[in-house]
Short mmCIF file of C-alpha atoms in Angstrom, two decimals:
data_model
loop_
_atom_site.label_atom_id
_atom_site.label_comp_id
_atom_site.label_asym_id
_atom_site.label_seq_id
_atom_site.Cartn_x
_atom_site.Cartn_y
_atom_site.Cartn_z
CA MET A 1 -142.17 72.88 -178.97
CA ASN A 2 -139.77 75.54 -177.67
CA PRO A 3 -138.58 75.37 -174.08
CA PRO A 4 -140.29 78.00 -171.87
CA ALA A 5 -138.53 81.38 -172.14
CA THR A 6 -136.52 82.60 -169.14
CA PHE A 7 -137.42 85.93 -167.51
CA SER A 8 -134.42 87.67 -169.02
CA GLU A 9 -135.47 86.48 -172.47
CA LEU A 10 -138.96 87.83 -171.85
CA VAL A 11 -137.57 91.17 -170.71
CA TRP A 12 -135.46 91.31 -173.85
CA LEU A 13 -138.49 90.59 -175.99
CA ALA A 14 -140.48 93.28 -174.18
CA ARG A 15 -137.65 95.82 -174.14
CA TRP A 16 -139.18 98.24 -176.62
CA PRO A 17 -142.62 98.59 -175.05
CA LEU A 18 -141.03 98.89 -171.60
CA LEU A 19 -138.47 101.47 -172.69
CA TYR A 20 -141.17 103.36 -174.55
CA GLY A 21 -143.28 103.30 -171.38
CA LEU A 22 -140.37 104.50 -169.27
CA GLY A 23 -139.71 107.31 -171.75
CA THR A 24 -143.36 108.33 -171.62
CA THR A 25 -143.34 108.32 -167.81
CA VAL A 26 -140.25 110.50 -167.77
CA ALA A 27 -141.71 112.84 -170.41
CA ILE A 28 -145.03 113.21 -168.52
CA SER A 29 -143.26 113.84 -165.22
CA LEU A 30 -140.79 116.29 -166.71
CA LEU A 31 -143.47 118.33 -168.47
CA ALA A 32 -145.70 118.38 -165.40
CA ILE A 33 -142.82 119.31 -163.09
CA ILE A 34 -141.60 122.11 -165.35
CA GLY A 35 -145.08 123.47 -166.04
CA GLY A 36 -146.15 123.05 -162.44
CA THR A 37 -143.01 124.76 -161.13
CA VAL A 38 -143.40 127.79 -163.39
CA LEU A 39 -147.11 128.11 -162.60
CA GLY A 40 -146.58 127.28 -158.93
CA THR A 41 -143.85 129.91 -158.49
CA LEU A 42 -146.19 132.55 -159.88
CA LEU A 43 -148.93 131.27 -157.57
CA GLY A 44 -146.55 131.46 -154.62
CA LEU A 45 -145.68 135.06 -155.52
CA VAL A 46 -149.35 135.99 -155.72
CA LEU A 47 -150.11 134.17 -152.45
CA THR A 48 -147.31 136.08 -150.73
CA TYR A 49 -147.31 139.53 -152.30
CA GLY A 50 -150.57 139.77 -154.26
CA SER A 51 -153.43 142.17 -153.64
CA ARG A 52 -156.24 140.95 -151.45
CA ALA A 53 -158.39 139.93 -154.44
CA SER A 54 -155.61 138.09 -156.30
CA ARG A 55 -154.55 136.34 -153.11
CA PHE A 56 -158.11 135.17 -152.63
CA GLY A 57 -158.26 133.79 -156.18
CA ALA A 58 -154.94 131.99 -155.84
CA ARG A 59 -155.92 130.62 -152.44
CA LEU A 60 -159.19 129.28 -153.84
CA TYR A 61 -157.35 127.58 -156.70
CA THR A 62 -154.67 125.94 -154.54
CA ASP A 63 -157.07 124.76 -151.87
CA PHE A 64 -159.49 123.39 -154.45
CA VAL A 65 -156.78 121.51 -156.36
CA ARG A 66 -155.05 120.22 -153.25
CA GLY A 67 -158.33 119.01 -151.87
CA THR A 68 -159.08 116.97 -154.99
CA PRO A 69 -157.65 113.46 -155.52
CA VAL A 70 -155.19 113.38 -158.41
CA LEU A 71 -157.12 110.58 -160.06
CA VAL A 72 -160.21 112.79 -160.11
CA LEU A 73 -158.18 115.60 -161.68
CA VAL A 74 -156.91 113.22 -164.36
CA LEU A 75 -160.38 111.89 -165.17
CA ALA A 76 -161.90 115.38 -165.13
CA SER A 77 -159.21 116.73 -167.39
CA PHE A 78 -159.78 113.92 -169.90
CA TYR A 79 -163.58 113.59 -169.85
CA ILE A 80 -164.97 116.93 -168.70
CA LEU A 81 -162.71 119.12 -170.85
CA GLY A 82 -163.64 116.92 -173.81
CA VAL A 83 -167.33 117.59 -173.19
CA ALA A 84 -166.56 121.28 -172.75
CA GLY A 85 -165.16 121.26 -176.29
CA LEU A 86 -161.45 121.24 -175.49
CA ASP A 87 -160.27 118.24 -177.44
CA LEU A 88 -157.09 117.00 -175.77
CA SER A 89 -155.35 113.71 -176.36
CA ALA A 90 -155.06 111.42 -173.34
CA PHE A 91 -151.40 112.39 -173.03
CA GLN A 92 -152.18 116.12 -173.14
CA ALA A 93 -155.08 115.83 -170.71
CA GLY A 94 -152.95 113.80 -168.32
CA VAL A 95 -150.05 116.23 -168.42
CA LEU A 96 -152.46 119.12 -167.87
CA ALA A 97 -153.97 117.45 -164.80
CA LEU A 98 -150.57 116.70 -163.28
CA THR A 99 -149.33 120.22 -164.06
CA VAL A 100 -152.30 121.71 -162.22
CA PHE A 101 -151.72 119.32 -159.31
CA CYS A 102 -148.01 120.12 -159.21
CA SER A 103 -148.62 123.89 -159.41
CA SER A 104 -150.79 123.90 -156.29
CA HIS A 105 -148.11 122.10 -154.30
CA VAL A 106 -145.27 124.26 -155.59
CA GLY A 107 -147.42 127.33 -154.91
CA GLU A 108 -147.75 126.43 -151.25
CA VAL A 109 -144.08 125.48 -150.95
CA THR A 110 -143.03 128.77 -152.56
CA ARG A 111 -145.31 130.81 -150.32
CA GLY A 112 -143.96 129.07 -147.24
CA ALA A 113 -140.38 129.67 -148.29
CA LEU A 114 -140.90 133.33 -149.19
CA GLN A 115 -142.72 134.02 -145.94
CA SER A 116 -139.97 132.49 -143.85
CA ILE A 117 -137.34 134.85 -145.25
CA HIS A 118 -136.65 137.64 -142.76
CA LYS A 119 -138.45 140.76 -143.90
CA GLY A 120 -135.28 142.78 -143.50
CA GLN A 121 -133.97 141.07 -146.64
CA GLY A 122 -136.63 142.62 -148.85
CA GLU A 123 -136.18 145.95 -147.09
CA ALA A 124 -132.43 145.95 -147.59
CA ALA A 125 -132.97 145.22 -151.28
CA LYS A 126 -135.47 148.08 -151.52
CA ALA A 127 -133.15 150.40 -149.64
CA ILE A 128 -130.41 150.10 -152.26
CA GLY A 129 -132.98 150.86 -154.96
CA LEU A 130 -133.76 147.41 -156.33
CA THR A 131 -137.12 146.98 -158.04
CA PHE A 132 -139.31 144.10 -156.93
CA SER A 133 -138.31 141.88 -159.83
CA GLN A 134 -134.60 142.55 -159.21
CA SER A 135 -135.07 141.84 -155.54
CA PHE A 136 -136.89 138.58 -156.28
CA ARG A 137 -134.33 137.45 -158.81
CA HIS A 138 -131.21 138.22 -156.78
CA VAL A 139 -132.19 138.38 -153.12
CA LEU A 140 -135.48 136.68 -152.26
CA GLY A 141 -135.65 134.02 -154.96
CA PRO A 142 -132.27 132.37 -154.29
CA GLN A 143 -132.96 132.28 -150.55
CA ALA A 144 -136.47 130.91 -151.08
CA LEU A 145 -135.14 128.26 -153.44
CA ARG A 146 -132.70 127.04 -150.83
CA LEU A 147 -135.45 126.81 -148.22
CA ALA A 148 -137.89 125.17 -150.61
CA LEU A 149 -135.57 122.69 -152.27
CA PRO A 150 -136.24 119.63 -150.06
CA ALA A 151 -140.00 120.11 -150.43
CA LEU A 152 -139.65 120.69 -154.19
CA ILE A 153 -137.69 117.47 -154.64
CA ASN A 154 -140.39 115.70 -152.70
CA THR A 155 -143.04 117.16 -155.00
CA ALA A 156 -141.09 116.05 -158.08
CA VAL A 157 -140.95 112.49 -156.76
CA GLU A 158 -144.69 112.64 -156.06
CA MET A 159 -145.28 113.66 -159.67
CA VAL A 160 -143.43 110.63 -161.03
CA LYS A 161 -145.53 108.40 -158.83
CA ALA A 162 -148.75 110.21 -159.76
CA SER A 163 -147.96 109.71 -163.46
CA THR A 164 -149.03 106.05 -163.05
CA LEU A 165 -152.61 107.31 -162.71
CA LEU A 166 -152.54 108.28 -166.37
CA SER A 167 -152.80 104.57 -167.18
CA VAL A 168 -156.54 104.78 -166.41
CA ILE A 169 -157.13 107.14 -169.34
CA GLY A 170 -155.02 104.96 -171.60
CA VAL A 171 -151.71 106.82 -171.67
CA ALA A 172 -149.09 104.20 -172.48
CA GLU A 173 -146.73 105.06 -169.66
CA LEU A 174 -144.60 102.54 -167.82
CA LEU A 175 -147.33 101.00 -165.67
CA LEU A 176 -149.75 100.44 -168.56
CA ARG A 177 -146.98 99.01 -170.75
CA THR A 178 -145.98 96.70 -167.92
CA GLN A 179 -149.56 95.49 -167.58
CA GLU A 180 -149.68 94.83 -171.32
CA VAL A 181 -146.48 92.80 -171.14
CA ILE A 182 -147.85 90.85 -168.18
CA SER A 183 -151.03 90.04 -170.08
CA ARG A 184 -148.87 88.36 -172.75
CA THR A 185 -146.34 86.66 -170.49
CA PHE A 186 -148.34 85.99 -167.29
CA GLN A 187 -145.22 86.80 -165.26
CA SER A 188 -146.89 89.43 -163.09
CA LEU A 189 -144.66 89.33 -160.04
CA GLU A 190 -141.42 89.65 -162.01
CA PHE A 191 -142.58 92.45 -164.30
CA TYR A 192 -144.22 94.45 -161.51
CA LEU A 193 -140.96 94.17 -159.59
CA LEU A 194 -139.09 95.35 -162.67
CA ALA A 195 -141.46 98.31 -163.05
CA GLY A 196 -141.05 99.08 -159.37
CA PHE A 197 -137.31 99.07 -159.79
CA LEU A 198 -137.50 101.43 -162.78
CA TYR A 199 -139.71 103.90 -160.85
CA PHE A 200 -137.27 103.71 -157.98
CA ALA A 201 -134.35 104.40 -160.33
CA VAL A 202 -136.04 107.52 -161.72
CA ASN A 203 -136.89 108.84 -158.25
CA TYR A 204 -133.48 108.00 -156.88
CA ALA A 205 -131.94 110.02 -159.71
CA ILE A 206 -134.20 112.96 -158.83
CA GLU A 207 -133.20 112.76 -155.18
CA ARG A 208 -129.50 112.61 -156.04
CA LEU A 209 -129.91 115.62 -158.29
CA GLY A 210 -131.72 117.42 -155.46
CA ARG A 211 -128.94 116.63 -153.00
CA TYR A 212 -126.39 117.89 -155.49
CA VAL A 213 -128.23 121.18 -156.01
CA GLU A 214 -128.71 121.53 -152.24
CA ARG A 215 -124.99 121.13 -151.71
CA ARG A 216 -124.16 123.56 -154.49
CA THR A 217 -126.48 126.25 -153.15
CA SER A 218 -125.73 125.79 -149.47
CA LEU A 219 -123.91 128.61 -147.73
CA ALA A 220 -120.17 128.34 -147.59
CA MET B 1 -125.37 174.54 -152.67
CA HIS B 2 -128.48 176.34 -151.53
CA GLY B 3 -131.65 175.12 -149.92
CA ASN B 4 -132.24 172.06 -147.85
CA LEU B 5 -131.32 168.54 -148.82
CA LEU B 6 -134.28 167.06 -146.95
CA GLU B 7 -137.55 168.75 -146.17
CA ILE B 8 -140.19 166.97 -144.16
CA HIS B 9 -143.46 168.79 -143.81
CA GLY B 10 -146.49 167.80 -141.75
CA LEU B 11 -145.63 164.10 -141.76
CA HIS B 12 -148.49 161.93 -140.55
CA LYS B 13 -148.39 158.17 -140.23
CA ARG B 14 -150.78 155.73 -138.63
CA TYR B 15 -150.87 151.99 -138.07
CA GLY B 16 -154.56 151.22 -138.05
CA SER B 17 -156.04 153.42 -135.37
CA VAL B 18 -152.72 154.28 -133.77
CA GLU B 19 -151.22 157.54 -134.93
CA VAL B 20 -147.45 157.18 -134.66
CA LEU B 21 -146.43 160.40 -136.38
CA LYS B 22 -148.63 163.39 -135.64
CA GLY B 23 -147.23 166.05 -137.91
CA VAL B 24 -143.47 166.15 -138.07
CA ASP B 25 -141.67 169.10 -139.66
CA CYS B 26 -137.96 168.93 -140.19
CA ASN B 27 -135.43 170.45 -142.55
CA VAL B 28 -131.96 169.07 -143.06
CA ALA B 29 -129.23 171.10 -144.73
CA HIS B 30 -126.40 169.58 -146.77
CA GLY B 31 -123.70 168.16 -144.54
CA GLU B 32 -125.75 168.12 -141.36
CA VAL B 33 -125.44 165.19 -139.00
CA ILE B 34 -128.65 164.79 -137.07
CA SER B 35 -129.28 162.38 -134.23
CA ILE B 36 -132.85 161.42 -133.50
CA ILE B 37 -133.36 160.36 -129.91
CA GLY B 38 -136.37 159.46 -127.85
CA SER B 39 -137.93 156.56 -126.02
CA SER B 40 -139.18 153.54 -127.94
CA GLY B 41 -142.52 154.10 -129.56
CA SER B 42 -141.86 157.80 -129.99
CA GLY B 43 -141.85 157.43 -133.79
CA LYS B 44 -138.17 158.02 -134.50
CA THR B 45 -137.56 154.85 -136.52
CA THR B 46 -140.88 155.23 -138.33
CA MET B 47 -139.93 158.74 -139.38
CA LEU B 48 -136.63 157.48 -140.74
CA ARG B 49 -138.34 154.68 -142.65
CA CYS B 50 -140.78 157.09 -144.27
CA VAL B 51 -137.89 158.99 -145.84
CA ASN B 52 -137.07 156.01 -148.08
CA MET B 53 -140.63 154.75 -148.36
CA LEU B 54 -140.11 151.60 -146.35
CA GLU B 55 -143.21 152.92 -144.63
CA GLU B 56 -146.11 154.49 -146.43
CA PHE B 57 -147.46 157.66 -144.89
CA GLU B 58 -150.89 159.18 -145.05
CA GLY B 59 -150.19 162.85 -144.75
CA GLY B 60 -147.49 165.43 -145.35
CA THR B 61 -144.63 165.61 -147.80
CA ILE B 62 -141.03 164.54 -147.87
CA ARG B 63 -138.70 166.18 -150.37
CA ILE B 64 -135.12 165.41 -151.23
CA ASP B 65 -133.44 168.23 -153.13
CA GLY B 66 -136.93 169.52 -153.84
CA GLU B 67 -138.19 166.26 -155.33
CA GLU B 68 -141.29 164.86 -153.66
CA ILE B 69 -140.70 161.35 -152.36
CA GLY B 70 -143.20 158.54 -152.78
CA TYR B 71 -146.30 160.47 -153.66
CA ALA B 72 -147.41 162.95 -156.24
CA THR B 73 -150.18 165.42 -155.67
CA ALA B 74 -152.06 166.53 -158.74
CA GLY B 75 -155.40 168.35 -158.74
CA GLY B 76 -155.74 167.88 -155.00
CA GLU B 77 -155.39 164.10 -155.32
CA ARG B 78 -152.52 162.32 -153.68
CA ARG B 79 -151.19 159.24 -155.47
CA ARG B 80 -148.42 156.79 -154.72
CA LYS B 81 -145.77 157.03 -157.40
CA PRO B 82 -145.14 153.99 -159.61
CA GLU B 83 -142.92 151.29 -158.13
CA LYS B 84 -140.05 151.96 -160.55
CA GLU B 85 -140.01 155.63 -159.64
CA ILE B 86 -140.03 154.81 -155.93
CA ALA B 87 -137.13 152.38 -156.44
CA ARG B 88 -135.16 155.16 -158.12
CA GLN B 89 -135.98 157.57 -155.29
CA ARG B 90 -134.94 155.04 -152.67
CA ALA B 91 -131.48 155.01 -154.20
CA LEU B 92 -131.18 158.72 -153.35
CA THR B 93 -130.80 157.62 -149.75
CA GLY B 94 -128.76 154.85 -148.20
CA MET B 95 -129.86 152.96 -145.14
CA ALA B 96 -128.18 150.85 -142.48
CA PHE B 97 -130.41 148.68 -140.33
CA GLN B 98 -130.36 147.54 -136.74
CA GLN B 99 -130.21 143.90 -137.89
CA PHE B 100 -127.62 144.60 -140.67
CA ASN B 101 -129.74 142.65 -143.21
CA LEU B 102 -126.80 141.52 -145.28
CA PHE B 103 -127.73 139.07 -148.01
CA PRO B 104 -126.60 135.73 -146.52
CA HIS B 105 -126.06 134.00 -149.88
CA MET B 106 -123.57 136.59 -151.08
CA THR B 107 -120.03 137.38 -150.02
CA ALA B 108 -119.20 140.71 -148.43
CA LEU B 109 -118.05 142.05 -151.79
CA GLN B 110 -121.10 140.74 -153.65
CA ASN B 111 -123.31 142.43 -151.05
CA VAL B 112 -121.67 145.74 -151.86
CA THR B 113 -121.60 145.35 -155.65
CA LEU B 114 -125.18 144.11 -156.18
CA GLY B 115 -126.74 147.56 -156.19
CA LEU B 116 -123.84 149.02 -158.17
CA ARG B 117 -124.44 146.53 -160.97
CA LEU B 118 -128.25 146.46 -160.95
CA VAL B 119 -129.10 150.04 -160.05
CA LYS B 120 -126.03 152.01 -161.10
CA LYS B 121 -125.51 149.75 -164.13
CA MET B 122 -121.77 149.53 -163.56
CA SER B 123 -119.66 146.90 -165.26
CA ARG B 124 -118.38 143.99 -163.20
CA GLU B 125 -114.86 145.44 -163.04
CA GLU B 126 -116.07 148.92 -162.13
CA SER B 127 -118.39 147.67 -159.40
CA GLN B 128 -115.73 145.39 -157.93
CA ALA B 129 -113.16 148.15 -157.83
CA LEU B 130 -115.58 150.50 -156.10
CA GLY B 131 -116.80 147.74 -153.78
CA GLU B 132 -113.25 146.97 -152.75
CA THR B 133 -112.54 150.64 -152.15
CA TRP B 134 -115.45 150.87 -149.73
CA LEU B 135 -114.69 147.60 -148.00
CA ASP B 136 -111.17 148.89 -147.52
CA ARG B 137 -112.59 152.09 -146.12
CA VAL B 138 -114.50 150.16 -143.43
CA GLY B 139 -111.42 148.03 -142.78
CA LEU B 140 -112.73 144.79 -144.25
CA LEU B 141 -111.02 144.39 -147.60
CA SER B 142 -109.34 141.24 -146.34
CA ARG B 143 -112.78 139.76 -145.63
CA LYS B 144 -114.30 140.53 -149.03
CA ASP B 145 -114.84 136.89 -149.95
CA HIS B 146 -116.36 135.93 -146.60
CA TYR B 147 -120.05 135.21 -146.28
CA PRO B 148 -121.98 137.14 -143.61
CA SER B 149 -122.21 134.02 -141.45
CA GLY B 150 -118.42 134.11 -141.17
CA LEU B 151 -118.29 137.71 -139.95
CA SER B 152 -118.84 139.16 -136.49
CA GLY B 153 -121.82 141.45 -135.90
CA GLY B 154 -119.61 144.52 -136.02
CA GLN B 155 -118.05 143.38 -139.27
CA GLN B 156 -121.45 142.64 -140.78
CA GLN B 157 -122.66 146.09 -139.88
CA ARG B 158 -119.58 147.68 -141.42
CA VAL B 159 -120.18 145.74 -144.64
CA ALA B 160 -123.83 146.85 -144.55
CA ILE B 161 -122.73 150.46 -144.21
CA ALA B 162 -120.29 150.02 -147.10
CA ARG B 163 -123.09 148.52 -149.19
CA ALA B 164 -125.26 151.59 -148.56
CA ILE B 165 -122.58 154.23 -148.95
CA ALA B 166 -121.09 152.72 -152.13
CA MET B 167 -124.29 153.70 -153.91
CA SER B 168 -123.26 157.33 -153.29
CA PRO B 169 -126.56 158.35 -151.70
CA ARG B 170 -127.24 162.01 -151.00
CA LEU B 171 -128.40 161.18 -147.51
CA MET B 172 -127.56 158.30 -145.16
CA LEU B 173 -130.12 156.90 -142.75
CA PHE B 174 -128.86 154.93 -139.76
CA ASP B 175 -131.47 153.02 -137.83
CA GLU B 176 -130.07 152.05 -134.42
CA VAL B 177 -127.04 150.52 -136.08
CA THR B 178 -125.36 149.52 -132.84
CA SER B 179 -128.38 148.28 -130.88
CA ALA B 180 -127.99 144.64 -131.92
CA LEU B 181 -124.26 144.53 -131.25
CA ASP B 182 -122.31 143.15 -128.35
CA PRO B 183 -120.88 146.07 -126.35
CA GLU B 184 -117.29 145.40 -127.42
CA LEU B 185 -118.26 145.67 -131.11
CA VAL B 186 -120.03 149.03 -130.90
CA ALA B 187 -116.93 151.16 -131.15
CA GLU B 188 -115.74 149.84 -134.52
CA VAL B 189 -119.12 150.65 -136.10
CA LEU B 190 -119.36 154.10 -134.54
CA GLN B 191 -115.84 154.77 -135.78
CA VAL B 192 -117.04 154.16 -139.36
CA VAL B 193 -120.09 156.38 -138.90
CA ARG B 194 -117.94 159.10 -137.41
CA SER B 195 -115.51 159.02 -140.32
CA LEU B 196 -118.40 159.38 -142.78
CA ALA B 197 -119.64 162.36 -140.79
CA ASP B 198 -116.18 163.87 -140.93
CA ASP B 199 -116.30 163.50 -144.71
CA GLY B 200 -119.34 165.77 -144.81
CA MET B 201 -121.94 163.07 -145.48
CA THR B 202 -125.42 164.26 -144.62
CA MET B 203 -126.97 161.82 -142.20
CA LEU B 204 -129.89 161.06 -139.97
CA LEU B 205 -129.16 158.69 -137.10
CA VAL B 206 -131.70 157.07 -134.87
CA THR B 207 -129.59 156.14 -131.89
CA HIS B 208 -129.47 155.25 -128.24
CA GLU B 209 -125.78 156.12 -128.02
CA MET B 210 -126.09 159.41 -126.19
CA ARG B 211 -122.37 160.01 -125.93
CA PHE B 212 -122.03 159.50 -129.66
CA ALA B 213 -125.03 161.75 -130.44
CA TYR B 214 -123.48 164.37 -128.22
CA GLU B 215 -120.09 164.24 -129.87
CA VAL B 216 -120.92 163.77 -133.54
CA SER B 217 -124.22 165.50 -134.24
CA SER B 218 -124.60 169.03 -135.45
CA ARG B 219 -128.18 168.85 -134.24
CA VAL B 220 -130.25 166.55 -132.05
CA ILE B 221 -133.95 165.93 -132.48
CA PHE B 222 -135.88 164.62 -129.51
CA MET B 223 -138.99 162.73 -130.58
CA ASN B 224 -141.84 162.49 -128.14
CA GLN B 225 -145.16 160.76 -128.83
CA GLY B 226 -145.09 161.24 -132.59
CA ARG B 227 -143.91 164.82 -132.56
CA ILE B 228 -140.62 166.62 -132.34
CA GLY B 229 -140.42 167.46 -128.67
CA GLU B 230 -137.30 169.53 -128.79
CA GLU B 231 -134.40 170.09 -131.12
CA GLY B 232 -131.17 171.96 -131.20
CA ASN B 233 -127.47 171.92 -130.65
CA PRO B 234 -126.54 168.83 -128.61
CA LYS B 235 -124.39 170.71 -126.11
CA MET B 236 -127.18 173.14 -125.27
CA MET B 237 -129.91 170.50 -125.28
CA PHE B 238 -128.11 168.01 -123.09
CA ALA B 239 -126.89 170.68 -120.66
CA SER B 240 -130.21 172.46 -120.25
CA PRO B 241 -133.24 170.65 -121.67
CA LYS B 242 -136.19 173.00 -122.13
CA THR B 243 -138.89 170.40 -121.67
CA GLU B 244 -139.70 168.15 -118.76
CA ARG B 245 -139.89 165.13 -121.07
CA LEU B 246 -136.39 165.55 -122.46
CA ALA B 247 -134.98 166.09 -118.98
CA GLU B 248 -136.59 162.85 -117.86
CA PHE B 249 -135.43 161.00 -120.94
CA LEU B 250 -131.84 162.16 -120.52
CA LYS B 251 -131.89 161.23 -116.87
CA SER B 252 -132.92 157.67 -117.73
CA SER B 253 -130.34 157.34 -120.54
CA ARG B 254 -126.86 156.08 -119.99
CA PHE B 255 -123.86 158.09 -121.09
CA ASP B 256 -120.98 155.78 -121.68
#
């Protein structure tokens, strides 16, 4: 009979499922953050500058999504959309749910940032003949980004953490892979700690990146 | 050139139930320097802001070189012009604001060149050369790479004026450009405005600087409760106001 394997040997044996899980977690988070940021920026624009009717629609959407637990969004996206005839894989449904969740947060953050820019900025841009899109791209957007960056980084970190919820619909992200490894090795404490460390590493990287961008965009 | 550069006819503007402009008529010839004075709430700033459509207005017309600004009337129906068209028309005028409104994330030079590149479609080199020329003109070429936060209020306002004037507008609008400045910084800004006036730039100035209005303007307009109360040559108007209101207003204003 072989001597019992050490933890490091077990980690080595489980390296592929764990790395695959980590990759999936990063992929889910990245897709949701990118999709949610694009959608959320548009939402923020509508919430700030839209007509009364479009503002109302956007407000309804953000409040509804923000008032719903992420887990409910994930389950709804997987089960309800399936019933409604939209056949998404677990991965697709999960990414969709997180994107929607992310967009509502980014929408609010964007609105807050745009509204806190002094209105003279938009007027000065208009006065030299800039169109709205030019003004947003060169004057309002960069200033809003700087104001919103800390909150955006926070949202990105939240998305990575929320990606663990996709394990309930069977997406083989890091948490689910870890649980599978634990069910074979029975070393729950060690592998949960390892997973915790990996999540921390991803989020720490995001925060460092955020700090870097903040420094780069801060006023001289 | 013949005709008027700016023609305002029957201008009406209301905020909700409050009518701030109650029918303003005003013609401005090329090269005129007009000071608009009056107590706060008289509508002078609002009138200025209607000229470049920073304020919408409900009645009347504004024309620059005969072109109707902001709205088109066809078949008795008055419509706001499309956003792109309004953006183009705004570039016919330049504006300097009480709060300067420089873009804080851009250097002095970038503030001046932004419109040149985006609106005038100039190349980088062209826009920089012109930007530097105008910064030099307001005495701030050496500060071209400074951000607004590193400039004094007077310097910021001079950059803001350079940013507006570099676009070669047909008409300059100055909205209380010295009101937010410390007293010792007022002179440097007025000096720039005066030199533009000397160059023959057509301008409308909303101002509380009575001495300056007196010395620089070819005409003074006194706004009173949403209407033009009195207008004319500053020397005549200040020496012998025709209306009670202007007499009172002048008495309460400081000349320094």
